[in-house]
PDB file of C-alpha atoms in Angstrom:
ATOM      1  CA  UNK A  13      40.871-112.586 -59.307  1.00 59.00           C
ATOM      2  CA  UNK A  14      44.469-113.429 -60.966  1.00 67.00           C
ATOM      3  CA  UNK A  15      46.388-110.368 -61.954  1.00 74.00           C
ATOM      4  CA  UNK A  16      48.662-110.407 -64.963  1.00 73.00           C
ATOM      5  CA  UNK A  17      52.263-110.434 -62.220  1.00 84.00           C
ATOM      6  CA  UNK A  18      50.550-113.348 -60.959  1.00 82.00           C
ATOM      7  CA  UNK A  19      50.296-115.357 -64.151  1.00 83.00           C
ATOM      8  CA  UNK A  20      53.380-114.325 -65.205  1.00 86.00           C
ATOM      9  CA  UNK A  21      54.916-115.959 -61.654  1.00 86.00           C
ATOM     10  CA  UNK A  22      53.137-118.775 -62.699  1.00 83.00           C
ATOM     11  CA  UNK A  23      54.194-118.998 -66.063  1.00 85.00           C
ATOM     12  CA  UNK A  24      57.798-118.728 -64.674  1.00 89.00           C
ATOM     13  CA  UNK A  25      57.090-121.323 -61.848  1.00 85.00           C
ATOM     14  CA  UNK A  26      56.487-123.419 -64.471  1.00 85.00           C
ATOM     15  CA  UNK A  27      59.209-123.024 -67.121  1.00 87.00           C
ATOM     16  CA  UNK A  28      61.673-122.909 -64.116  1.00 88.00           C
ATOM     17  CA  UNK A  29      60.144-126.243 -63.139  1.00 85.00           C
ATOM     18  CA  UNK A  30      60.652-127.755 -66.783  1.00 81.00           C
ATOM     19  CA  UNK A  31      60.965-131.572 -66.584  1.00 84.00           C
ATOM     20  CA  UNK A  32      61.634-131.671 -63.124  1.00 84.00           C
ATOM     21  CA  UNK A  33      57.730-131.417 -62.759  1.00 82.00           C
ATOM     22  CA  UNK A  34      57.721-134.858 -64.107  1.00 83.00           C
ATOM     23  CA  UNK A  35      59.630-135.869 -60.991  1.00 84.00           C
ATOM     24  CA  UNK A  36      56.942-134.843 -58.655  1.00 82.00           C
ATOM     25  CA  UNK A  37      54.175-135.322 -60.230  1.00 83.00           C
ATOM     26  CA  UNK A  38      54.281-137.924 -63.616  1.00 90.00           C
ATOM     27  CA  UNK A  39      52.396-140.506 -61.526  1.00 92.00           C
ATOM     28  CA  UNK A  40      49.555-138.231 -60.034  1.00 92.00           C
ATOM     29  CA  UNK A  41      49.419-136.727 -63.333  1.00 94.00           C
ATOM     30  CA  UNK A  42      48.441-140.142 -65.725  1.00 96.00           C
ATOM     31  CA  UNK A  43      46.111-141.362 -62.436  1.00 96.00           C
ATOM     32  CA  UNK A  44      44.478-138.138 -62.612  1.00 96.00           C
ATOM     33  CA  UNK A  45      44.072-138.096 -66.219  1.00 97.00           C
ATOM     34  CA  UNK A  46      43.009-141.867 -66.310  1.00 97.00           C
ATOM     35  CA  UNK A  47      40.366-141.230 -63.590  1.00 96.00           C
ATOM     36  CA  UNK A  48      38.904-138.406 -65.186  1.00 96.00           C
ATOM     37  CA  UNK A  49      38.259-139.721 -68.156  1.00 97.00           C
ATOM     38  CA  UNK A  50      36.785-142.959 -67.258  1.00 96.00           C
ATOM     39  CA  UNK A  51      33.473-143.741 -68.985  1.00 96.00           C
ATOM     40  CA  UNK A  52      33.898-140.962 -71.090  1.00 97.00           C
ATOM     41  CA  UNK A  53      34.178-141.728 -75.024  1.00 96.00           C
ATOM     42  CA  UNK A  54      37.174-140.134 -76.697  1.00 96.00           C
ATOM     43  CA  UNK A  55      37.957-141.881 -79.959  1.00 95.00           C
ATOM     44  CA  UNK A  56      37.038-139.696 -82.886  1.00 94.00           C
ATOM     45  CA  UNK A  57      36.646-136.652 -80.725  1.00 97.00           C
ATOM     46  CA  UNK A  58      38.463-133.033 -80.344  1.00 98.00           C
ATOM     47  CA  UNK A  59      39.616-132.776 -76.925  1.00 98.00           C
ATOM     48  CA  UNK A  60      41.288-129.090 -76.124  1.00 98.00           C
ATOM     49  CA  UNK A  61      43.749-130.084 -72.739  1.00 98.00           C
ATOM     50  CA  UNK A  62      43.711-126.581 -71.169  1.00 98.00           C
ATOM     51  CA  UNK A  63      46.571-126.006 -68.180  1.00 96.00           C
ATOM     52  CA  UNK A  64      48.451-129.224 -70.301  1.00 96.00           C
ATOM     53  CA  UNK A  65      52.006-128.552 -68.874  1.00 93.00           C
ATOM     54  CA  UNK A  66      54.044-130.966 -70.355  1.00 94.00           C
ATOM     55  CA  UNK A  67      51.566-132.967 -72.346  1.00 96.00           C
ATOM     56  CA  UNK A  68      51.312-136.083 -69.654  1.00 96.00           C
ATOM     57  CA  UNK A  69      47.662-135.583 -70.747  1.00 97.00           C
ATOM     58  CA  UNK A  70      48.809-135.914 -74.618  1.00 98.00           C
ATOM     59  CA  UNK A  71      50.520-138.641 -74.651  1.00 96.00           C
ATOM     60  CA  UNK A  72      48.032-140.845 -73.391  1.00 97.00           C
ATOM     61  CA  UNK A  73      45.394-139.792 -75.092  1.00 97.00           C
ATOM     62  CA  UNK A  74      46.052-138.033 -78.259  1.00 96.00           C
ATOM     63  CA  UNK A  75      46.262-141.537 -80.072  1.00 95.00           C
ATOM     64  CA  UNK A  76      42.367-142.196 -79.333  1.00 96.00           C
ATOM     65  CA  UNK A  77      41.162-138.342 -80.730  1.00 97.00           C
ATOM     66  CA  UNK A  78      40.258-136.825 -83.748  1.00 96.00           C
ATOM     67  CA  UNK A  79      42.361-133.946 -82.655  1.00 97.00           C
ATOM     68  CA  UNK A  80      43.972-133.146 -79.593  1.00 98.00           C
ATOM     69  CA  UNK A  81      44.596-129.591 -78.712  1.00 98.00           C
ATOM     70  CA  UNK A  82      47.405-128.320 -75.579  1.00 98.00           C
ATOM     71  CA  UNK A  83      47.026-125.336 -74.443  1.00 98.00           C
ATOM     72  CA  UNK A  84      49.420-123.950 -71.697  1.00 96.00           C
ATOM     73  CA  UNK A  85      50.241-120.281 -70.297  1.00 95.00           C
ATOM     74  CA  UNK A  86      54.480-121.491 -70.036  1.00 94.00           C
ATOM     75  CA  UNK A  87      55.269-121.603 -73.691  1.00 94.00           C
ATOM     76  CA  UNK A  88      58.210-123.541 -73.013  1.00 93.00           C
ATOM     77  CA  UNK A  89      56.524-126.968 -71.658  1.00 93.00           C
ATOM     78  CA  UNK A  90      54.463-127.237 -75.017  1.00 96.00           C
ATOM     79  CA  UNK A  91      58.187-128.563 -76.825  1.00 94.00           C
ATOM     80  CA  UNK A  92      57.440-131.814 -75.544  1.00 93.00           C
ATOM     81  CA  UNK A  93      53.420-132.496 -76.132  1.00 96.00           C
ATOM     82  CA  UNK A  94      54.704-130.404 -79.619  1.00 97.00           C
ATOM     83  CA  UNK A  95      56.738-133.481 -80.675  1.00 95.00           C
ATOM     84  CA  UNK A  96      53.950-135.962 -80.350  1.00 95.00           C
ATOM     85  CA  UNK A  97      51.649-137.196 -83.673  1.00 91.00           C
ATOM     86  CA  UNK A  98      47.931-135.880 -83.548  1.00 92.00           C
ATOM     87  CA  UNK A  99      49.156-132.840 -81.128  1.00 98.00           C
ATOM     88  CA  UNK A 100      48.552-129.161 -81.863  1.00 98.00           C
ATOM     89  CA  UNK A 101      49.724-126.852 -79.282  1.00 98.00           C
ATOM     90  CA  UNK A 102      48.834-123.310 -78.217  1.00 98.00           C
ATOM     91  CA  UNK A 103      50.415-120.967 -76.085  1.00 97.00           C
ATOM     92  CA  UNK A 104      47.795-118.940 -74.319  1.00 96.00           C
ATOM     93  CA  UNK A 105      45.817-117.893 -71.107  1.00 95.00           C
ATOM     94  CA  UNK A 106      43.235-120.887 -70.650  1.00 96.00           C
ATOM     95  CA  UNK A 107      40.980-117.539 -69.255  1.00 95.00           C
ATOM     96  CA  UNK A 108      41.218-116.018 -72.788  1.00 95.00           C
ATOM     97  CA  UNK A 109      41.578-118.734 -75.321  1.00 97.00           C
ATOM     98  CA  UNK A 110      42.160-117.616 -78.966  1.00 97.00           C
ATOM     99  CA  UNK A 111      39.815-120.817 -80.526  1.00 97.00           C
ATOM    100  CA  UNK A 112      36.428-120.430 -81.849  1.00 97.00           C
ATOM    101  CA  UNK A 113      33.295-121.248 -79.632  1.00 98.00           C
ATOM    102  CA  UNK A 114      32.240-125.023 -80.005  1.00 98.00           C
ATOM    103  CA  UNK A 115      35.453-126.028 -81.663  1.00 98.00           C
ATOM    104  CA  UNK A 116      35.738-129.019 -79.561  1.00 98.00           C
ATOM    105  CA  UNK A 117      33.954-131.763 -78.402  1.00 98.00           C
ATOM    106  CA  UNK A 118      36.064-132.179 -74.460  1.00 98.00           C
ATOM    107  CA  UNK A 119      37.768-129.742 -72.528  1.00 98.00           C
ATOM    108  CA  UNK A 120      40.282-131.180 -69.818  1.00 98.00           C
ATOM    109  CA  UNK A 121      41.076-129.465 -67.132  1.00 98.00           C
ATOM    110  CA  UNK A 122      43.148-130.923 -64.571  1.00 97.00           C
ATOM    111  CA  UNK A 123      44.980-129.729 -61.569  1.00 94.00           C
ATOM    112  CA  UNK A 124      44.244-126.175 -63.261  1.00 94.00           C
ATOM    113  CA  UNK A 125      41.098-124.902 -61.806  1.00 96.00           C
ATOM    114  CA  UNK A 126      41.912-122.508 -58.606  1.00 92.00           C
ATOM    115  CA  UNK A 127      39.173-120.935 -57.148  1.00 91.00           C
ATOM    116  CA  UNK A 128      41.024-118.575 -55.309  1.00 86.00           C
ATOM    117  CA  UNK A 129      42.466-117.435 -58.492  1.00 88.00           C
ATOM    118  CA  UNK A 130      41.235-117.124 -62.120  1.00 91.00           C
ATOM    119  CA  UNK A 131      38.971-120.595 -61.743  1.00 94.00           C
ATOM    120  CA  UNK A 132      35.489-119.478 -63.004  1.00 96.00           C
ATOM    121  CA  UNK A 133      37.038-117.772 -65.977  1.00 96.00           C
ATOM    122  CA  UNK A 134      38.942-120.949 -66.985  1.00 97.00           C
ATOM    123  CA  UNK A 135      35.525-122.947 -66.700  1.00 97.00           C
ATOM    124  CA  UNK A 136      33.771-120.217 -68.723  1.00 97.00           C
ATOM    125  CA  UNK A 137      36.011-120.770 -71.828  1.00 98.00           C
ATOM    126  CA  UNK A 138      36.121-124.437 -71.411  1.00 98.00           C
ATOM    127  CA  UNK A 139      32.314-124.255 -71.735  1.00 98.00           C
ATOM    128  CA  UNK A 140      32.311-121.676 -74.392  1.00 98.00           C
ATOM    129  CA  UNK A 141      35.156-124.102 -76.918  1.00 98.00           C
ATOM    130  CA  UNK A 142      33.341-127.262 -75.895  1.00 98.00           C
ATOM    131  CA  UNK A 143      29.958-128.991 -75.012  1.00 97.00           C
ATOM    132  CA  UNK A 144      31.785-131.483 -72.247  1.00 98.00           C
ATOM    133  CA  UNK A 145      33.896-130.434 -69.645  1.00 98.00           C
ATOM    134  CA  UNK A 146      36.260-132.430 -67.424  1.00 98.00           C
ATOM    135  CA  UNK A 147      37.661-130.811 -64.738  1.00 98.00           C
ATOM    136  CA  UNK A 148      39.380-131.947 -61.435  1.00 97.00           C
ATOM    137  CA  UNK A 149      41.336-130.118 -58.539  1.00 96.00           C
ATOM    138  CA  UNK A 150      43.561-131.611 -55.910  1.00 94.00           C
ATOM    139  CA  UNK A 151      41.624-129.195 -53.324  1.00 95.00           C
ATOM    140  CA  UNK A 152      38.385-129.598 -52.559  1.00 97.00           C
ATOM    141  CA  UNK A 153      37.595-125.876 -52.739  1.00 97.00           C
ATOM    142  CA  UNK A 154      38.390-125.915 -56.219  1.00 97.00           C
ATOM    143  CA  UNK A 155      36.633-128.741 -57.482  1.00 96.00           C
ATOM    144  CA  UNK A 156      33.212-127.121 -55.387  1.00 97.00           C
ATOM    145  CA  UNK A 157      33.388-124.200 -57.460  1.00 97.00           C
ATOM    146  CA  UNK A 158      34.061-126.789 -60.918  1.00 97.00           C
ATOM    147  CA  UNK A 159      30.776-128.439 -59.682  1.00 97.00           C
ATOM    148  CA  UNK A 160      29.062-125.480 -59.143  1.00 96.00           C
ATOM    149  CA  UNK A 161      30.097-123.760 -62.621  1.00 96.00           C
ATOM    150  CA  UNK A 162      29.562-127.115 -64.472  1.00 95.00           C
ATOM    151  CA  UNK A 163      25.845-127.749 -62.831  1.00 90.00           C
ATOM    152  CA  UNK A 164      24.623-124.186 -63.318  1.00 71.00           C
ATOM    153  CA  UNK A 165      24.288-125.161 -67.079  1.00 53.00           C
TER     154      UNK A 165
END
């Protein structure tokens, strides 16, 4: 279970990182988002990006949606997906969204789910704000836990 010192660490991992994240991780990032997505229809829909960072997510997408939501726990990465057209952002705890149940049609979730952490919980309110649910870990422990939350109905 994550404690609140631990996601504020992360939070300041995070906003320390800033735009150097894009540095280390800009091409995973738009692979990982194109890969996840494939086959899945977007245009026209509300997808909620939850764990967004800097809005890599965002900017290739939001242009396709109805309505494309960021939400991220380090307040200070949402400036940038917060410039883009289409983009609303929210600074919150993905484990404790502030959004209405079955306000969107996709949840992302990528490179956010940790099972060792506050992973189930994040799954949970994707489920609960949406009726699909894309989610995707660079460790396989993670993404067993994402198929075992997401199969259990």
């Amino acid at each position: 279970m994550m404690t609140i010192t631990s996601k504020v660490r992360v939070r300041e991992l995070y906003e320390r990182m800033g735009l150097s994240y894009l540095e280390l991780y800009l091409v995973e990032s738009v692979t990982g988002y194109l890969t996840l997505i494939e086959g899945v229809k977007l245009r026209d829909v509300r997808v909620i990006d939850i764990g967004c960072g800097l809005g890599i997510g965002a900017g290739l997408l939001s242009g396709i949606t109805k309505q494309y939501a960021c939400i991220d726990i380090a307040c200070g990465l949402l400036r940038y997906p917060a410039s883009l057209p289409n983009v609303d952002v929210v600074c919150s705890d993905g484990a404790m969204l502030p959004i209405r149940s079955s306000s969107f049609n996709t949840s992302i979730l990528l490179n956010t789910v940790n099972a060792d952490l506050d992973g189930s919980d994040l799954i949970r309110e994707a489920r609960r704000v949406s009726s699909l649910v894309l989610a995707r870990s660079p460790r396989s422990i993670d993404n067993e836990l994402i198929a075992t939350l997401l199969r259990g109905g």
